[in-house]
CSV table of C-alpha atoms in Angstrom, one decimal:
chain,number,residue,atom,x,y,z
X,1,UNK,CA,0.0,0.0,0.0
X,2,UNK,CA,1.2,3.5,-0.7
X,3,UNK,CA,2.0,6.0,1.9
X,4,UNK,CA,1.2,3.6,4.7
X,5,UNK,CA,3.0,3.9,8.0
X,6,UNK,CA,3.2,0.4,9.4
X,7,UNK,CA,4.8,1.2,12.7
X,8,UNK,CA,4.0,-0.9,15.7
X,9,UNK,CA,2.7,0.6,19.0
X,10,UNK,CA,4.7,0.4,22.1
X,11,UNK,CA,3.2,-2.2,24.6
X,12,UNK,CA,1.3,-0.5,27.3
X,13,UNK,CA,3.0,-0.2,30.7
X,14,UNK,CA,1.2,-1.8,33.8
X,15,UNK,CA,2.2,-1.4,37.4
X,16,UNK,CA,4.9,-3.7,38.8
X,17,UNK,CA,2.6,-4.6,41.7
X,18,UNK,CA,3.3,-5.3,45.4
X,19,UNK,CA,5.2,-8.4,44.6
X,20,UNK,CA,7.8,-7.0,42.2
X,21,UNK,CA,10.5,-8.4,44.4
X,22,UNK,CA,9.7,-11.9,43.4
X,23,UNK,CA,10.9,-11.3,39.9
X,24,UNK,CA,13.4,-8.6,40.4
X,25,UNK,CA,14.9,-9.3,43.8
X,26,UNK,CA,13.7,-12.7,45.1
X,27,UNK,CA,15.7,-12.4,48.4
X,28,UNK,CA,13.7,-9.4,49.4
X,29,UNK,CA,10.4,-11.4,48.6
X,30,UNK,CA,11.7,-14.1,51.1
X,31,UNK,CA,13.5,-16.8,49.0
X,32,UNK,CA,16.6,-17.6,47.0
X,33,UNK,CA,16.5,-19.1,43.5
X,34,UNK,CA,19.0,-17.6,41.2
X,35,UNK,CA,22.8,-18.1,41.3
X,36,UNK,CA,23.5,-14.5,40.2
X,37,UNK,CA,21.3,-11.9,41.7
X,38,UNK,CA,21.3,-8.3,40.6
X,39,UNK,CA,21.9,-5.9,43.4
X,40,UNK,CA,22.4,-2.3,44.8
X,41,UNK,CA,26.1,-2.8,44.6
X,42,UNK,CA,27.1,-0.8,41.5
X,43,UNK,CA,30.7,-0.5,42.1
X,44,UNK,CA,32.8,-3.6,42.7
X,45,UNK,CA,36.2,-3.5,44.4
X,46,UNK,CA,38.0,-3.0,41.1
X,47,UNK,CA,36.1,0.0,39.9
X,48,UNK,CA,37.7,3.4,39.7
X,49,UNK,CA,36.5,6.5,41.3
X,50,UNK,CA,35.2,8.0,44.6
X,51,UNK,CA,33.1,5.6,46.6
X,52,UNK,CA,29.8,6.9,47.6
X,53,UNK,CA,26.5,5.7,49.0
X,54,UNK,CA,23.2,7.0,47.7
X,55,UNK,CA,20.5,6.8,50.2
X,56,UNK,CA,16.7,7.9,50.2
X,57,UNK,CA,13.1,7.0,50.4
X,58,UNK,CA,10.4,7.4,48.0
X,59,UNK,CA,7.4,9.2,49.7
X,60,UNK,CA,3.9,9.3,48.5
X,61,UNK,CA,1.4,12.2,48.6
X,62,UNK,CA,0.4,11.5,52.3
X,63,UNK,CA,4.0,11.7,53.4
X,64,UNK,CA,4.2,8.1,54.0
X,65,UNK,CA,7.4,6.2,52.7
X,66,UNK,CA,6.6,3.8,49.8
X,67,UNK,CA,7.9,0.5,51.4
X,68,UNK,CA,7.3,-1.5,48.2
X,69,UNK,CA,9.3,0.5,45.8
X,70,UNK,CA,11.7,-0.8,43.3
X,71,UNK,CA,14.4,1.7,42.0
X,72,UNK,CA,16.9,1.2,39.4
X,73,UNK,CA,20.1,3.4,38.8
X,74,UNK,CA,22.0,4.0,35.5
X,75,UNK,CA,25.3,6.1,35.3
X,76,UNK,CA,28.4,6.8,33.6
X,77,UNK,CA,31.8,5.8,35.1
X,78,UNK,CA,34.2,8.1,37.0
X,79,UNK,CA,35.5,9.3,33.6
X,80,UNK,CA,32.1,10.2,32.4
X,81,UNK,CA,31.6,7.4,29.9
X,82,UNK,CA,28.8,5.0,29.6
X,83,UNK,CA,29.5,1.2,29.4
X,84,UNK,CA,27.5,0.9,26.0
X,85,UNK,CA,28.5,1.0,22.5
X,86,UNK,CA,26.6,4.1,21.7
X,87,UNK,CA,28.8,6.1,23.8
X,88,UNK,CA,31.7,7.3,21.4
X,89,UNK,CA,33.2,9.7,23.7
X,90,UNK,CA,37.0,9.8,23.9
X,91,UNK,CA,37.3,8.8,27.3
X,92,UNK,CA,38.4,5.6,29.2
X,93,UNK,CA,36.1,2.9,29.7
X,94,UNK,CA,36.4,0.9,33.0
X,95,UNK,CA,35.7,-2.6,32.1
X,96,UNK,CA,35.0,-3.6,35.8
X,97,UNK,CA,32.1,-1.1,35.8
X,98,UNK,CA,28.8,-1.6,34.1
X,99,UNK,CA,27.2,1.3,36.0
X,100,UNK,CA,23.7,-0.2,36.7
X,101,UNK,CA,21.9,-1.4,39.8
X,102,UNK,CA,18.7,-2.1,41.5
X,103,UNK,CA,17.7,-1.6,45.1
X,104,UNK,CA,14.5,-2.3,47.1
X,105,UNK,CA,13.2,-0.3,49.8
X,106,UNK,CA,13.4,-1.7,53.3
X,107,UNK,CA,9.9,-3.0,54.1
X,108,UNK,CA,9.6,-1.2,57.5
X,109,UNK,CA,11.8,2.0,56.9
X,110,UNK,CA,11.2,2.6,53.4
X,111,UNK,CA,14.9,3.3,52.9
X,112,UNK,CA,16.8,2.2,49.9
X,113,UNK,CA,20.5,2.7,49.2
X,114,UNK,CA,23.0,2.3,46.4
X,115,UNK,CA,26.8,1.6,46.6
X,116,UNK,CA,28.7,2.9,43.8
X,117,UNK,CA,31.2,5.7,42.4
X,118,UNK,CA,30.5,9.3,41.7
X,119,UNK,CA,30.1,9.6,38.0
X,120,UNK,CA,32.1,12.1,35.9
X,121,UNK,CA,30.5,14.7,33.6
X,122,UNK,CA,29.2,13.3,30.3
X,123,UNK,CA,28.9,15.2,27.0
X,124,UNK,CA,25.4,16.3,26.3
X,125,UNK,CA,23.7,17.4,23.1
X,126,UNK,CA,25.6,19.9,20.8
X,127,UNK,CA,28.8,19.3,22.9
X,128,UNK,CA,27.3,21.1,26.2
X,129,UNK,CA,28.7,19.2,29.2
X,130,UNK,CA,26.1,17.7,31.5
X,131,UNK,CA,26.7,18.0,35.3
X,132,UNK,CA,27.6,14.7,37.1
X,133,UNK,CA,24.2,12.9,37.6
X,134,UNK,CA,22.6,9.4,37.8
X,135,UNK,CA,19.4,8.4,36.2
X,136,UNK,CA,16.7,6.9,38.3
X,137,UNK,CA,13.8,4.7,37.2
X,138,UNK,CA,11.1,4.1,39.8
X,139,UNK,CA,8.3,1.3,39.8
X,140,UNK,CA,5.9,0.0,42.5
X,141,UNK,CA,2.4,-0.9,43.2
X,142,UNK,CA,0.1,2.1,42.3
X,143,UNK,CA,2.7,3.4,39.8
X,144,UNK,CA,1.2,2.7,36.3
X,145,UNK,CA,4.2,3.7,34.3
X,146,UNK,CA,7.8,3.8,35.5
X,147,UNK,CA,8.8,7.4,36.8
X,148,UNK,CA,12.2,8.5,35.4
X,149,UNK,CA,14.2,11.3,37.2
X,150,UNK,CA,17.9,12.4,37.6
X,151,UNK,CA,19.8,12.9,40.6
X,152,UNK,CA,22.5,15.5,40.8
X,153,UNK,CA,25.2,16.2,43.5
X,154,UNK,CA,25.2,19.3,45.8
X,155,UNK,CA,28.9,19.6,45.7
X,156,UNK,CA,28.8,20.3,41.9
X,157,UNK,CA,27.1,23.6,42.1
X,158,UNK,CA,29.1,25.3,39.2
X,159,UNK,CA,28.3,22.2,37.0
X,160,UNK,CA,24.8,22.0,38.0
X,161,UNK,CA,24.2,25.8,37.1
X,162,UNK,CA,25.4,25.2,33.6
X,163,UNK,CA,23.4,21.7,33.2
X,164,UNK,CA,21.3,21.8,29.9
X,165,UNK,CA,18.7,19.5,31.6
X,166,UNK,CA,18.4,21.4,34.9
X,167,UNK,CA,18.2,24.6,33.1
X,168,UNK,CA,15.0,23.3,31.2
X,169,UNK,CA,13.2,23.2,34.3
X,170,UNK,CA,11.5,26.7,34.2
X,171,UNK,CA,10.7,26.6,38.0
X,172,UNK,CA,13.8,27.1,39.6
X,173,UNK,CA,12.7,26.0,43.1
X,174,UNK,CA,11.9,22.6,41.6
X,175,UNK,CA,15.3,22.3,40.4
X,176,UNK,CA,16.5,21.6,44.0
X,177,UNK,CA,14.2,18.5,43.9
X,178,UNK,CA,17.0,16.7,41.9
X,179,UNK,CA,20.0,17.7,44.0
X,180,UNK,CA,21.3,15.1,46.5
X,181,UNK,CA,22.8,16.4,49.7
X,182,UNK,CA,26.6,15.3,50.4
X,183,UNK,CA,27.0,14.2,53.9
X,184,UNK,CA,30.1,12.8,55.7
X,185,UNK,CA,29.5,9.7,57.9
X,186,UNK,CA,32.1,8.1,59.8
X,187,UNK,CA,34.6,8.3,56.8
X,188,UNK,CA,32.1,7.4,54.3
X,189,UNK,CA,30.4,9.8,51.7
X,190,UNK,CA,26.5,9.6,51.6
X,191,UNK,CA,24.5,11.4,49.3
X,192,UNK,CA,20.8,11.7,50.6
X,193,UNK,CA,18.0,11.8,48.1
X,194,UNK,CA,14.3,11.4,48.9
X,195,UNK,CA,12.0,11.2,45.9
X,196,UNK,CA,8.5,12.8,46.6
X,197,UNK,CA,5.9,11.4,44.3
X,198,UNK,CA,3.2,14.2,45.0
X,199,UNK,CA,2.9,17.1,47.0
X,200,UNK,CA,4.7,20.4,47.7
X,201,UNK,CA,8.2,18.9,47.4
X,202,UNK,CA,7.2,16.9,44.5
X,203,UNK,CA,10.3,15.8,42.6
X,204,UNK,CA,10.8,16.6,38.9
X,205,UNK,CA,9.9,13.7,36.7
X,206,UNK,CA,11.0,13.6,33.1
X,207,UNK,CA,9.3,12.2,29.9
X,208,UNK,CA,12.7,10.8,28.3
S,1,UNK,CA,29.9,0.9,7.1
S,2,UNK,CA,27.8,4.2,7.0
S,3,UNK,CA,24.7,2.2,8.7
S,4,UNK,CA,26.7,1.4,11.8
S,5,UNK,CA,27.7,4.9,12.7
S,6,UNK,CA,24.1,5.9,12.8
S,7,UNK,CA,23.1,2.6,14.6
S,8,UNK,CA,22.2,4.4,17.9
S,9,UNK,CA,19.9,7.4,17.9
S,10,UNK,CA,17.3,9.1,19.9
S,11,UNK,CA,14.1,7.4,20.6
S,12,UNK,CA,10.9,8.4,19.2
S,13,UNK,CA,8.7,10.5,21.6
S,14,UNK,CA,6.7,8.0,23.9
S,15,UNK,CA,3.0,7.9,22.9
S,16,UNK,CA,1.4,8.4,26.4
S,17,UNK,CA,-2.2,8.1,24.9
S,18,UNK,CA,-1.8,4.5,24.8
S,19,UNK,CA,-0.4,4.1,28.4
S,20,UNK,CA,-2.2,4.1,31.5
S,21,UNK,CA,-2.3,7.7,33.1
S,22,UNK,CA,-0.5,7.9,36.4
S,23,UNK,CA,-3.6,9.0,38.1
S,24,UNK,CA,-6.2,6.5,37.7
S,25,UNK,CA,-8.8,6.7,40.5
S,26,UNK,CA,-10.5,3.4,40.1
S,27,UNK,CA,-7.0,1.8,40.8
S,28,UNK,CA,-7.0,3.2,44.3
S,29,UNK,CA,-3.3,3.0,45.1
S,30,UNK,CA,-2.5,5.4,42.2
S,31,UNK,CA,-4.2,8.3,43.7
S,32,UNK,CA,-1.4,9.0,46.3
S,33,UNK,CA,1.5,7.5,44.2
S,34,UNK,CA,1.1,9.8,41.1
S,35,UNK,CA,2.7,13.1,40.5
S,36,UNK,CA,0.4,16.0,40.0
S,37,UNK,CA,3.0,18.1,37.8
S,38,UNK,CA,3.5,17.3,34.1
S,39,UNK,CA,6.5,15.4,33.1
S,40,UNK,CA,9.2,17.6,31.8
S,41,UNK,CA,10.0,16.5,28.2
S,42,UNK,CA,13.8,15.7,27.5
S,43,UNK,CA,15.5,15.1,24.1
S,44,UNK,CA,17.6,12.1,24.5
S,45,UNK,CA,21.2,12.4,25.5
S,46,UNK,CA,23.7,9.5,26.1
S,47,UNK,CA,22.1,9.1,29.4
S,48,UNK,CA,18.8,8.1,27.8
S,49,UNK,CA,20.1,6.0,24.8
S,50,UNK,CA,22.6,3.9,26.5
S,51,UNK,CA,21.6,1.2,29.1
S,52,UNK,CA,23.1,-1.8,30.9
S,53,UNK,CA,24.2,-4.6,28.7
S,54,UNK,CA,23.4,-8.1,30.0
S,55,UNK,CA,25.2,-11.3,29.2
S,56,UNK,CA,24.3,-15.0,29.1
S,57,UNK,CA,26.9,-15.9,31.9
S,58,UNK,CA,24.7,-14.0,34.4
S,59,UNK,CA,22.0,-16.4,33.8
S,60,UNK,CA,21.8,-19.8,35.2
S,61,UNK,CA,20.6,-22.9,33.0
S,62,UNK,CA,17.3,-23.1,34.5
S,63,UNK,CA,16.4,-19.4,34.9
S,64,UNK,CA,14.0,-19.7,31.9
S,65,UNK,CA,12.3,-22.8,33.4
S,66,UNK,CA,9.7,-22.0,36.1
S,67,UNK,CA,8.6,-25.6,36.3
S,68,UNK,CA,12.1,-26.9,37.3
S,69,UNK,CA,13.9,-23.9,38.7
S,70,UNK,CA,12.3,-24.1,42.2
S,71,UNK,CA,11.3,-27.8,42.3
S,72,UNK,CA,12.1,-29.4,45.5
S,73,UNK,CA,11.6,-33.2,45.1
S,74,UNK,CA,8.4,-32.7,42.8
S,75,UNK,CA,6.8,-30.8,40.1
S,76,UNK,CA,4.5,-27.6,40.6
S,77,UNK,CA,0.9,-28.2,40.3
S,78,UNK,CA,-1.0,-26.6,37.4
S,79,UNK,CA,-1.2,-26.3,33.7
S,80,UNK,CA,2.2,-26.6,31.9
S,81,UNK,CA,2.8,-23.8,29.3
S,82,UNK,CA,5.5,-22.7,27.2
S,83,UNK,CA,5.5,-18.8,26.8
S,84,UNK,CA,7.3,-17.3,23.9
S,85,UNK,CA,7.4,-14.4,21.5
S,86,UNK,CA,9.5,-11.6,19.9
S,87,UNK,CA,10.5,-8.3,21.3
S,88,UNK,CA,10.4,-5.6,18.6
S,89,UNK,CA,10.8,-1.9,18.3
S,90,UNK,CA,8.2,0.4,16.9
S,91,UNK,CA,10.1,0.1,13.5
S,92,UNK,CA,9.8,-3.6,13.6
S,93,UNK,CA,13.5,-4.1,14.3
S,94,UNK,CA,14.3,-7.1,16.7
S,95,UNK,CA,15.7,-6.0,20.1
S,96,UNK,CA,18.5,-8.4,20.7
S,97,UNK,CA,20.0,-9.3,24.0
S,98,UNK,CA,17.0,-7.7,25.8
S,99,UNK,CA,16.7,-9.0,29.4
S,100,UNK,CA,13.2,-10.3,30.1
S,101,UNK,CA,12.5,-11.0,33.6
S,102,UNK,CA,9.0,-12.6,34.6
S,103,UNK,CA,7.2,-13.4,37.8
S,104,UNK,CA,3.7,-14.7,38.7
S,105,UNK,CA,1.5,-16.4,41.2
S,106,UNK,CA,1.2,-20.1,41.3
S,107,UNK,CA,-1.7,-22.2,39.9
S,108,UNK,CA,-3.9,-21.2,42.9
S,109,UNK,CA,-3.2,-17.5,42.5
S,110,UNK,CA,-0.8,-17.5,45.6
S,111,UNK,CA,2.5,-15.5,45.2
S,112,UNK,CA,5.7,-16.7,47.0
S,113,UNK,CA,6.0,-13.3,48.8
S,114,UNK,CA,6.2,-12.6,52.6
S,115,UNK,CA,3.4,-10.1,52.0
S,116,UNK,CA,0.9,-12.3,50.3
S,117,UNK,CA,-1.7,-13.8,52.7
S,118,UNK,CA,-4.3,-15.2,50.2
S,119,UNK,CA,-5.6,-18.4,51.4
S,120,UNK,CA,-4.5,-20.5,48.4
S,121,UNK,CA,-1.5,-22.4,49.5
S,122,UNK,CA,2.1,-21.9,48.5
S,123,UNK,CA,3.3,-24.7,46.1
S,124,UNK,CA,6.5,-26.2,47.6
S,125,UNK,CA,7.8,-26.8,44.0
S,126,UNK,CA,7.2,-23.4,42.6
S,127,UNK,CA,9.2,-20.1,43.0
S,128,UNK,CA,7.4,-18.0,40.4
S,129,UNK,CA,10.1,-16.2,38.6
S,130,UNK,CA,12.4,-16.5,35.7
S,131,UNK,CA,14.5,-14.7,33.3
S,132,UNK,CA,15.7,-14.9,29.7
S,133,UNK,CA,17.6,-13.0,27.2
S,134,UNK,CA,16.3,-12.4,23.7
S,135,UNK,CA,18.2,-13.9,20.8
S,136,UNK,CA,19.4,-12.4,17.6
S,137,UNK,CA,15.8,-12.5,16.3
S,138,UNK,CA,14.6,-10.8,19.3
S,139,UNK,CA,12.9,-14.1,20.2
S,140,UNK,CA,12.6,-15.3,23.9
S,141,UNK,CA,10.9,-18.4,25.3
S,142,UNK,CA,10.4,-19.8,28.9
S,143,UNK,CA,8.1,-22.3,30.4
S,144,UNK,CA,6.0,-22.3,33.6
S,145,UNK,CA,2.6,-23.1,35.1
S,146,UNK,CA,-0.4,-20.9,34.1
S,147,UNK,CA,-1.0,-18.6,37.0
S,148,UNK,CA,-4.4,-18.4,38.7
S,149,UNK,CA,-6.5,-15.2,39.3
S,150,UNK,CA,-6.5,-13.7,42.7
S,151,UNK,CA,-8.4,-11.3,44.9
S,152,UNK,CA,-6.8,-7.9,45.9
S,153,UNK,CA,-7.8,-5.1,48.1
S,154,UNK,CA,-9.0,-2.3,45.6
S,155,UNK,CA,-12.7,-3.0,46.0
S,156,UNK,CA,-13.5,-6.0,48.2
S,157,UNK,CA,-14.7,-8.1,45.2
S,158,UNK,CA,-11.9,-7.1,42.7
S,159,UNK,CA,-9.9,-9.9,41.1
S,160,UNK,CA,-6.9,-9.9,39.0
S,161,UNK,CA,-7.2,-11.8,35.9
S,162,UNK,CA,-4.6,-14.5,35.4
S,163,UNK,CA,-1.4,-12.7,34.5
S,164,UNK,CA,2.4,-12.8,34.3
S,165,UNK,CA,4.3,-9.8,35.1
S,166,UNK,CA,7.1,-8.7,32.8
S,167,UNK,CA,10.2,-6.4,33.2
S,168,UNK,CA,12.1,-5.7,29.8
S,169,UNK,CA,15.3,-3.9,29.4
S,170,UNK,CA,16.3,-2.9,25.9
S,171,UNK,CA,19.1,-1.1,24.0
S,172,UNK,CA,18.4,2.3,25.7
S,173,UNK,CA,17.3,3.4,29.2
S,174,UNK,CA,14.3,5.3,27.5
S,175,UNK,CA,12.9,1.8,26.5
S,176,UNK,CA,12.7,0.4,29.9
S,177,UNK,CA,9.4,-1.1,30.6
S,178,UNK,CA,7.4,-3.0,33.0
S,179,UNK,CA,4.0,-4.7,32.0
S,180,UNK,CA,1.8,-7.7,32.4
S,181,UNK,CA,0.7,-10.5,30.2
S,182,UNK,CA,-3.1,-11.7,30.1
S,183,UNK,CA,-4.5,-15.0,28.6
S,184,UNK,CA,-7.0,-14.9,25.8
S,185,UNK,CA,-10.5,-15.9,26.7
S,186,UNK,CA,-10.2,-15.0,30.3
S,187,UNK,CA,-13.6,-13.4,31.4
S,188,UNK,CA,-12.0,-11.3,34.2
S,189,UNK,CA,-10.1,-9.3,31.6
S,190,UNK,CA,-13.0,-6.8,30.8
S,191,UNK,CA,-13.8,-6.4,34.7
S,192,UNK,CA,-10.2,-5.6,35.9
S,193,UNK,CA,-9.7,-2.0,37.4
S,194,UNK,CA,-6.0,-2.2,36.4
S,195,UNK,CA,-6.6,-3.1,32.9
S,196,UNK,CA,-9.2,-0.6,32.7
S,197,UNK,CA,-6.6,2.1,33.2
S,198,UNK,CA,-5.3,1.2,29.7
S,199,UNK,CA,-7.0,3.9,27.4
S,200,UNK,CA,-7.4,2.1,24.2
S,201,UNK,CA,-8.9,-1.3,23.1
S,202,UNK,CA,-5.9,-1.9,20.8
S,203,UNK,CA,-3.5,-1.4,23.7
S,204,UNK,CA,-5.4,-3.9,25.9
S,205,UNK,CA,-5.6,-6.5,23.2
S,206,UNK,CA,-1.8,-6.1,22.8
S,207,UNK,CA,-1.2,-7.3,26.3
S,208,UNK,CA,-3.2,-10.5,25.9
S,209,UNK,CA,-1.2,-13.6,24.9
S,210,UNK,CA,-2.8,-16.0,22.2
S,211,UNK,CA,-3.0,-19.8,22.3
S,212,UNK,CA,-0.3,-21.1,20.1
S,213,UNK,CA,-1.4,-24.6,19.5
S,214,UNK,CA,1.3,-25.4,16.8
S,215,UNK,CA,4.1,-24.5,19.4
S,216,UNK,CA,2.5,-26.8,22.0
S,217,UNK,CA,4.8,-29.7,23.2
S,218,UNK,CA,2.7,-32.6,22.2
S,219,UNK,CA,1.3,-34.5,25.4
S,220,UNK,CA,3.3,-32.2,27.5
S,221,UNK,CA,2.6,-28.4,27.5
S,222,UNK,CA,0.4,-26.0,25.7
S,223,UNK,CA,2.0,-22.8,24.3
S,224,UNK,CA,1.1,-19.1,24.4
S,225,UNK,CA,2.5,-16.3,22.2
S,226,UNK,CA,3.2,-12.9,23.5
S,227,UNK,CA,5.2,-10.3,21.7
S,228,UNK,CA,6.5,-6.9,23.2
S,229,UNK,CA,7.0,-3.7,21.6
S,230,UNK,CA,9.5,-1.2,23.0
S,231,UNK,CA,10.0,2.4,21.6
S,232,UNK,CA,12.1,2.6,18.4
S,233,UNK,CA,15.2,4.9,17.8
S,234,UNK,CA,14.9,7.0,14.7
S,235,UNK,CA,17.5,6.7,12.0
S,236,UNK,CA,19.8,9.7,11.9
S,237,UNK,CA,19.8,10.6,8.3
S,238,UNK,CA,21.0,14.1,8.4
S,239,UNK,CA,22.3,15.0,11.9
S,240,UNK,CA,25.8,14.3,11.9
S,241,UNK,CA,26.6,14.4,15.5
S,242,UNK,CA,23.8,15.1,17.8
S,243,UNK,CA,25.9,13.7,20.6
S,244,UNK,CA,29.4,15.3,21.1
S,245,UNK,CA,31.9,12.8,19.9
S,246,UNK,CA,35.0,14.7,21.2
S,247,UNK,CA,36.0,15.6,24.7
S,248,UNK,CA,34.2,18.6,26.5
S,249,UNK,CA,36.6,21.1,25.0
S,250,UNK,CA,34.2,21.9,22.3
S,251,UNK,CA,32.2,24.0,24.9
């Protein structure tokens, strides 16, 4: 047929549901089954860079922590390079570093953590550098389509001020919802980052 | 060759008219877990078009076999089925090496999860989860026991149709998707508050697996066919470098 677009439509998203842990983190659901389990430890002992913990909760519109949330993180290495063939930046790859992790919230406290290294700056569109950041994807019961956001670092104020994505957010007060606060805790560096699904402190979510 | 240089491009804008909206009041939990602000649209950068790459040596030999991968001296109860299909993108290109993770209740509708208190018993020989990578044709296959429907506290008489949860990774972060597969002929499908959040009939139909009699294992297992479509990346015919290929000194 002439001038017919025969594209397929993306499959519709559905909630991950309350038992998402069975498929994505069985130990959290209460049993062990796979030999290799994906985890929240993104940086193994060989990975290069500054070791950090990222910690937070996901909070719903009533102020209650979402205790059954599943959150994934994707990031570049310490040099600012992604471990993926599409990244052709002239920067070193760290073969010991994939840059991906998956975390569950504690069923009581709602706290989730990632153990990783601080990413370097990645080149953005048209050569504009992006400030160091990680990409987050959040699913849970009650969330119909995974929420995408980014987390930036409080100690990168100059880079953040020039970041092309942060500058897209016209409401400057909302930019703060994407900045994680750096804390020192007994020799370790922790970045605190709460995600607010709804309400006055609602986190910026992106359509990527 | 010239084709390879443009192999990775930005993804087409997601068509949110076919996805369930974040706020869907008939699905009660969505009311407090949905943002009120609009999503801010981003043109893809390297952060969105790259994604973790998974390999076969991360998967065990029984990871795709839910009939055997938690068998403790017996076989799980229920209808043995093979589930298979293709993962394509919107441009009908196969998505190779995509990680497909699945999870489900047992034949009685009970999940192996510390928080499930439904009266149907846990099956000692059934875990309820598996994973597989798509091959070079974008094809995946696993086998399992057909899950049963079960009640959930939305309305007191709401029942989920039989379903298998799917998590799919793709070539790029922007493709990441979680969805559910339903079974053709299930009368609970039109009555499900979660499925009713899907705005179009075509989108609902695309989530319903069809009986695939030709691929049944004779005298052993029936088969169902379920394809998944992820977002497609446009070919970049004219943009030479929409991503900076050199180091940041260009800024």
